[in-house]
Short mmCIF file of C-alpha atoms in Angstrom, two decimals:
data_model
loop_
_atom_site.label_atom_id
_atom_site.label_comp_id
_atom_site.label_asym_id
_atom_site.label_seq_id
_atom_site.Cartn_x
_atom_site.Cartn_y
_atom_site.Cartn_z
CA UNK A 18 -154.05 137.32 -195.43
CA UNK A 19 -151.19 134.79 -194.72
CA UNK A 20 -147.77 136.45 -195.76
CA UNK A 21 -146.48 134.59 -199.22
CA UNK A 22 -143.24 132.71 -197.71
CA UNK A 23 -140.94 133.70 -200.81
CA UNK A 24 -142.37 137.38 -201.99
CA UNK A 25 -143.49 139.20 -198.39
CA UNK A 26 -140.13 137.86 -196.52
CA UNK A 27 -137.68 140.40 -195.52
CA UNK A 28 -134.38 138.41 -194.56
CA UNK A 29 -133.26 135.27 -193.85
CA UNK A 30 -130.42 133.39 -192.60
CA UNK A 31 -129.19 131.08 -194.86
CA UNK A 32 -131.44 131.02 -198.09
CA UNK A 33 -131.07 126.86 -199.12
CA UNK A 34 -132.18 126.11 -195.76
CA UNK A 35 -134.99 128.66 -195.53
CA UNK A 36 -136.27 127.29 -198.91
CA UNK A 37 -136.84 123.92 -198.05
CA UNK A 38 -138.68 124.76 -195.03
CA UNK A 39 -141.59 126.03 -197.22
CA UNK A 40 -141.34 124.24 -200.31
CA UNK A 41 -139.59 121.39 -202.14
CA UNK A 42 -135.92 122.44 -203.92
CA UNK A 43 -136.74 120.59 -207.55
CA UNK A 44 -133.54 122.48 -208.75
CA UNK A 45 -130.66 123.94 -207.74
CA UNK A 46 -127.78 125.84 -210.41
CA UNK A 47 -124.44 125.51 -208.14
CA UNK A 48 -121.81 126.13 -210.55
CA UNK A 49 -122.52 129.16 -211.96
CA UNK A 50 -119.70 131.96 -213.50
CA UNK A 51 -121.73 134.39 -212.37
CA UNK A 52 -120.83 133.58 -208.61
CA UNK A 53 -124.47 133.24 -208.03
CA UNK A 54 -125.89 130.21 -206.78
CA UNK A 55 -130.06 129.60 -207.59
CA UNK A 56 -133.00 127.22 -207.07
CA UNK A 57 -136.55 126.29 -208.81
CA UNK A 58 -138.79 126.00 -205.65
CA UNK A 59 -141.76 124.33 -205.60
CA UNK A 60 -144.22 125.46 -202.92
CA UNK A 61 -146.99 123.52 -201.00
CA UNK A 62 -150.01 125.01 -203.44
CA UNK A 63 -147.76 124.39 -206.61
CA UNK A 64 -146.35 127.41 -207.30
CA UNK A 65 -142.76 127.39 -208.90
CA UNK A 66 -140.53 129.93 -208.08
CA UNK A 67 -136.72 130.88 -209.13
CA UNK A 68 -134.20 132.64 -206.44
CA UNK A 69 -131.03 133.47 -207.10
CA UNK A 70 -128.56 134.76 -204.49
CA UNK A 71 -125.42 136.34 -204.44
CA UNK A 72 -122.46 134.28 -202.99
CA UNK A 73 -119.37 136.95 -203.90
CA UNK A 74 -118.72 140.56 -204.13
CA UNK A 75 -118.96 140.71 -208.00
CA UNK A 76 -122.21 138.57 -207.97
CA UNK A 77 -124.29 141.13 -205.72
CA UNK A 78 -122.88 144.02 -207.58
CA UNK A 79 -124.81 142.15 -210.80
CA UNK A 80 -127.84 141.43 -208.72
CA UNK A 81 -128.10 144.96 -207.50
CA UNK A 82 -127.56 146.36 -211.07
CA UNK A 83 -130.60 143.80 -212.11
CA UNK A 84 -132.41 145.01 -209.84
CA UNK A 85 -132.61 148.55 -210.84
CA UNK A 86 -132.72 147.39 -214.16
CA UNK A 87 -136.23 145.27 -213.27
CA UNK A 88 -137.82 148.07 -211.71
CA UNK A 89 -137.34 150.39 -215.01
CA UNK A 90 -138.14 148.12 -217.22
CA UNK A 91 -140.91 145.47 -217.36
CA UNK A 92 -142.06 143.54 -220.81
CA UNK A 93 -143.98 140.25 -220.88
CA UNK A 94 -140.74 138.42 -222.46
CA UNK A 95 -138.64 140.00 -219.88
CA UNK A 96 -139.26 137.37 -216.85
CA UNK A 97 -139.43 140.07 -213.90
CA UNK A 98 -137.78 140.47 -210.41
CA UNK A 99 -141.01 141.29 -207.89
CA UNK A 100 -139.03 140.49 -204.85
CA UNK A 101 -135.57 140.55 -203.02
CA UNK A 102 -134.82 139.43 -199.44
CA UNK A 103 -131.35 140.30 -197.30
CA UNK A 104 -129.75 136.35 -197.37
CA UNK A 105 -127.35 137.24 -194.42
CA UNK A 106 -123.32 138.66 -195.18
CA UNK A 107 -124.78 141.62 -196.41
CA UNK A 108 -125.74 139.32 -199.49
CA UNK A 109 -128.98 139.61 -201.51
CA UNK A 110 -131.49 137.21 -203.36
CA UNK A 111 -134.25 137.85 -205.93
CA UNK A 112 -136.85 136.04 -206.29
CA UNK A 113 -138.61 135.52 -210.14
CA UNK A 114 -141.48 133.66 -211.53
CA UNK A 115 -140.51 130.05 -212.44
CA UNK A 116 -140.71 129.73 -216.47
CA UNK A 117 -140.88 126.93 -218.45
CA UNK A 118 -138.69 126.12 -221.43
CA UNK A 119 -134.86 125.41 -222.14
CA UNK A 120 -131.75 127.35 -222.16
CA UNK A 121 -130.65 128.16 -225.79
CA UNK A 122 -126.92 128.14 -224.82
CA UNK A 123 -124.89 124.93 -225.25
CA UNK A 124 -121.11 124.37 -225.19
CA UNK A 125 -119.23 124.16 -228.92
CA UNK A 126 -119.24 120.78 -228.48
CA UNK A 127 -122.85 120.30 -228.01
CA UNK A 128 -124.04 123.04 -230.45
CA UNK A 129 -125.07 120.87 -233.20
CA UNK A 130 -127.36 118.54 -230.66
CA UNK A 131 -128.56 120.89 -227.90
CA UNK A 132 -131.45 123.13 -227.31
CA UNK A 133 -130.65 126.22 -229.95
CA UNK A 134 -129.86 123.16 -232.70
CA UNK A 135 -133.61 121.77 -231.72
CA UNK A 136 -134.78 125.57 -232.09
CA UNK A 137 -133.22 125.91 -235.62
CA UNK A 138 -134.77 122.79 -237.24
CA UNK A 139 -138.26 124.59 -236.16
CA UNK A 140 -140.34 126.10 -239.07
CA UNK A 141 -139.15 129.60 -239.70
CA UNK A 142 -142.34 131.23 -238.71
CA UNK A 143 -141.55 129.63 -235.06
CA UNK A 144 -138.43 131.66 -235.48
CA UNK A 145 -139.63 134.98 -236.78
CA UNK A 146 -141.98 134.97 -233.96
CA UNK A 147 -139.20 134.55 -231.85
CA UNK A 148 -137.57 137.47 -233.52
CA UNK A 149 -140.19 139.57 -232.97
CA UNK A 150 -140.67 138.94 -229.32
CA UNK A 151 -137.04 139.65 -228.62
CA UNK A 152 -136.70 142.81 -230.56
CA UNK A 153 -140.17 143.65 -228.64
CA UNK A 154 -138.49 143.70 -225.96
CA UNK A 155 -135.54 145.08 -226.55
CA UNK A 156 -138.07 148.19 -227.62
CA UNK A 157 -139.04 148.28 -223.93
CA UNK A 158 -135.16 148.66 -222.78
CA UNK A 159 -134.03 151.47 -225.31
CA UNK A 160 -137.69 153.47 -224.11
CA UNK A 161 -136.71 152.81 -220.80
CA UNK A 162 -133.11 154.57 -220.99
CA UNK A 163 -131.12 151.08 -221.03
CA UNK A 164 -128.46 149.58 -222.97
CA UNK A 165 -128.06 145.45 -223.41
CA UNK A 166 -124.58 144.03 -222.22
CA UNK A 167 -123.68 140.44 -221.75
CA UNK A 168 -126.79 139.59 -224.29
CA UNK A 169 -126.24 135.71 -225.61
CA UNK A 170 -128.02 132.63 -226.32
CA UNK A 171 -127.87 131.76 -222.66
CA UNK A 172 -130.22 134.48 -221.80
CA UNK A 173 -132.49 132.59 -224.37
CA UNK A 174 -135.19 130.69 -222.67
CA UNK A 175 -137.78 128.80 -225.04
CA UNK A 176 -140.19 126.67 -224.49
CA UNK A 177 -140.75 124.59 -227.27
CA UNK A 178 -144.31 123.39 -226.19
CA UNK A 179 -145.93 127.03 -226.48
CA UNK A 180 -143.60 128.01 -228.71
CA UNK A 181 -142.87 131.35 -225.98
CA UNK A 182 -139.52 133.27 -225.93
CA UNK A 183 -138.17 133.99 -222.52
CA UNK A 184 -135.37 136.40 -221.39
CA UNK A 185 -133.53 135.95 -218.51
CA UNK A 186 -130.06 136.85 -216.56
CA UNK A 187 -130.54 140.69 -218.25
CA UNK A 188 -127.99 141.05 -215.09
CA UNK A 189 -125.37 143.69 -216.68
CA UNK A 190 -127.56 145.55 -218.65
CA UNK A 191 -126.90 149.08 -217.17
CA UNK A 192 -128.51 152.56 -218.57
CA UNK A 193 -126.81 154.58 -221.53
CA UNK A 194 -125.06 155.72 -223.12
CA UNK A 195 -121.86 155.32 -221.06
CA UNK A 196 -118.05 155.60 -221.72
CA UNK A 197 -116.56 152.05 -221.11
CA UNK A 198 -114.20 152.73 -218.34
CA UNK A 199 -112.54 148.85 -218.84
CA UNK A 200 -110.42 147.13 -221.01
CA UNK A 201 -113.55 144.79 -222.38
CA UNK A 202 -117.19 144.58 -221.12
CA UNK A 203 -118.40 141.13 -219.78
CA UNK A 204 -120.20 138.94 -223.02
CA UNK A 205 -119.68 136.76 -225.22
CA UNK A 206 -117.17 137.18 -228.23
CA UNK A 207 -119.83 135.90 -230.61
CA UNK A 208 -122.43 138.64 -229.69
CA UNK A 209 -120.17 141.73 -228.81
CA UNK A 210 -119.41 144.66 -230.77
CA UNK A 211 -115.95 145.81 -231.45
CA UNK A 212 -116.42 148.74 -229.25
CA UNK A 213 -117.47 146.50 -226.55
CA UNK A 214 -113.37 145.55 -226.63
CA UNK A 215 -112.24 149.03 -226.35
CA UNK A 216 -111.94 150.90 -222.89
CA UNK A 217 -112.86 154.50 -223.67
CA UNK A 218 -115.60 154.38 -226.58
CA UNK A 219 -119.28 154.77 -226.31
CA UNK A 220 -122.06 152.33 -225.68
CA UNK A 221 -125.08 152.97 -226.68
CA UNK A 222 -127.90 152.18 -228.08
CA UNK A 223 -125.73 151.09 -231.40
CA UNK A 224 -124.14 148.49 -229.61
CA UNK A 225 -127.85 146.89 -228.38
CA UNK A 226 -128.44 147.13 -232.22
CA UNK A 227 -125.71 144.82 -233.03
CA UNK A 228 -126.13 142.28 -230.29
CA UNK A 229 -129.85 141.86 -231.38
CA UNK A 230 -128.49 141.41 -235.26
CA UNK A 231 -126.20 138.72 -233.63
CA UNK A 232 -129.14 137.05 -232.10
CA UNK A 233 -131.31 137.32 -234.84
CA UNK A 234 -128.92 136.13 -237.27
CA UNK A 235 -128.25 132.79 -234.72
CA UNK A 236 -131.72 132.63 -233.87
CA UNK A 237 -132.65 132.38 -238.00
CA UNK A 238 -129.53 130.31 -239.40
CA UNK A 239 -129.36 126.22 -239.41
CA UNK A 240 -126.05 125.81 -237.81
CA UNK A 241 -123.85 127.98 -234.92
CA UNK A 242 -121.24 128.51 -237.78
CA UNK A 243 -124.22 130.24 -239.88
CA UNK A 244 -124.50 127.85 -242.89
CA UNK A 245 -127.53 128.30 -244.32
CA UNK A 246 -129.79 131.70 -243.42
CA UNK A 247 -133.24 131.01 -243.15
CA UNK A 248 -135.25 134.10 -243.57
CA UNK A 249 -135.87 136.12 -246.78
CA UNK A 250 -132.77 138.22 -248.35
CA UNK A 251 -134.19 141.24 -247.64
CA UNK A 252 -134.05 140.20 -244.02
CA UNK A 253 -130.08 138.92 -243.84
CA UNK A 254 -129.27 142.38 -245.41
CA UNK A 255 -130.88 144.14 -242.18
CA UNK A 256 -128.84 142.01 -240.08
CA UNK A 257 -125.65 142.67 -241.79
CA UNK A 258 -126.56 146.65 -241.38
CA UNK A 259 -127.27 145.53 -237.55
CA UNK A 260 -123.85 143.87 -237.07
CA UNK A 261 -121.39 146.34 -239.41
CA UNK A 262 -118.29 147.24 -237.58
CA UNK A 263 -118.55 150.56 -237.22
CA UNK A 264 -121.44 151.55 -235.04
CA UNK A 265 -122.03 154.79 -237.06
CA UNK A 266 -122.98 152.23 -240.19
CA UNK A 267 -125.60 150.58 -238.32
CA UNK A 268 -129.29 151.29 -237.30
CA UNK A 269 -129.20 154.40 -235.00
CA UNK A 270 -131.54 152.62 -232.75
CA UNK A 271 -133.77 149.20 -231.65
CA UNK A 272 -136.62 151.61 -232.80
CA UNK A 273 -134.95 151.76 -236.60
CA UNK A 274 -133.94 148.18 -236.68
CA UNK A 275 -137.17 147.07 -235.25
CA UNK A 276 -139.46 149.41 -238.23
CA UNK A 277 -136.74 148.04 -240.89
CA UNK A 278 -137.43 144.17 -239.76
CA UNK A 279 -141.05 144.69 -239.68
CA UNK A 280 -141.11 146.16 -242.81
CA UNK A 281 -139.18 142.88 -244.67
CA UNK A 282 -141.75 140.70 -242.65
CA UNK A 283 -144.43 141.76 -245.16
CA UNK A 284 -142.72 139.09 -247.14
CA UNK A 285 -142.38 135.55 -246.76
CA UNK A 286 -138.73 134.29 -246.76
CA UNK A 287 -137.69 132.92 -249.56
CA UNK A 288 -136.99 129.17 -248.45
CA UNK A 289 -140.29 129.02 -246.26
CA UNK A 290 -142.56 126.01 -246.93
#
């Protein structure tokens, strides 16, 4: 059997250079805070691939936390890691299944016009399906021992033609509970928990709870400055349980919350068509 050029290599010398020996570079994500540079890869037979490659010390710390985190915990939304390869100065790259679909993150400026605005004009039962895929998910990670960290719209993929959810850049979720031994986790202020912004407390499985109320209130609203929810009452009142200050307030795990959401689903919310 011919060796796959991207998921039976060991190491390489310089991954950009490697990559366009075997296929075509359609895409490549320079500028990246994560000090990570990647590419979409398009091979001879058609396949599309993503790799992603450490370029800093911080960067393959991430990578080599994903990819413990990939090999404990596998979900159809979650888009896996099958592969890594050595990318020379002791630097790593994974290599992931292309998906389709569009990045729900968009600057402040853009939030009214980009991607997440397009997803919140959909029909709400494009949106509770969405909901239900992502706390799905998020099932998988508390089963599997694992905490979310650094969960926000940008790890939102969706492709608006098959109507799929797709999670990406999981990079810094890590297993819990744990004592946070830093002034602030990495994240984004509109999706962290207070306790995410105070070095000695406990994350745990409370703190995935309110990052998924977070999303699910985003996900379900008409505006990033949550205008108008969309869902039934019963629904907004299990995301303000989700996102209550104090973690001892909220669901005691993904497990609750999830039970609790599927339970108001029964009903149709109360502004759907």
């Amino acid at each position: 059997m011919t060796p796959h050029p991207l998921l039976d290599i060991a190491e390489v010398a310089r991954t950009e250079p490697y990559l366009r020996t075997v296929g075509e570079v359609f895409r490549a994500f320079r500028d990246q805070d994560s000090g990570c540079v990647s590419y979409g890869v398009r091979l001879g037979d058609g396949e599309r691939w993503f790799v992603k490659e450490a370029t800093t010390d911080a960067a393959q710390h991430s990578l080599n936390r994903a990819w413990a985190f990939h090999r404990a915990v596998r979900h159809p939304v979650i888009v896996p890691q099958p592969h890594r390869f050595a990318a020379g100065d002791g630097r790593t790259a994974v290599v992931m299944p292309w998906r389709r679909g569009e990045s729900m993150y968009s600057p402040a400026r853009l939030r009214h016009a980009g991607p997440l605005a397009r997803f919140q004009a959909l029909p709400v039962p494009r949106g509770l399906r969405a909901v239900d895929h992502l706390l799905d998910a998020h099932l998988a990670v508390e089963a599997a021992g694992f905490v979310s960290v650094d969960l926000y719209d940008g790890a939102f993929l969706y492709d608006f033609d098959a109507g799929e959810l797709h999670l990406i850049d999981l990079d810094e979720y890590r297993p819990g509970p744990f004592v946070l031994q830093a002034d602030r986790l990495p994240g984004s202020r509109r999706f962290m928990a207070p306790e995410e912004w105070r070095r000695g407390s406990t994350i745990d499985t409370r703190t995935t709870v309110h990052a998924l109320g977070r999303a699910v209130r985003l996900l379900l609203d008409t505006a990033a400055e949550e205008h108008t929810w969309r869902g039934a009452a019963a629904q907004l009142t299990i995301v303000e349980r989700a996102t209550r200050p104090d973690p001892v307030e909220r669901f005691t795990s993904v497990a609750e919350l999830a039970a609790a959401w599927r339970s108001s689903a029964h009903g149709a919310p109360d502004n759907a068509a």
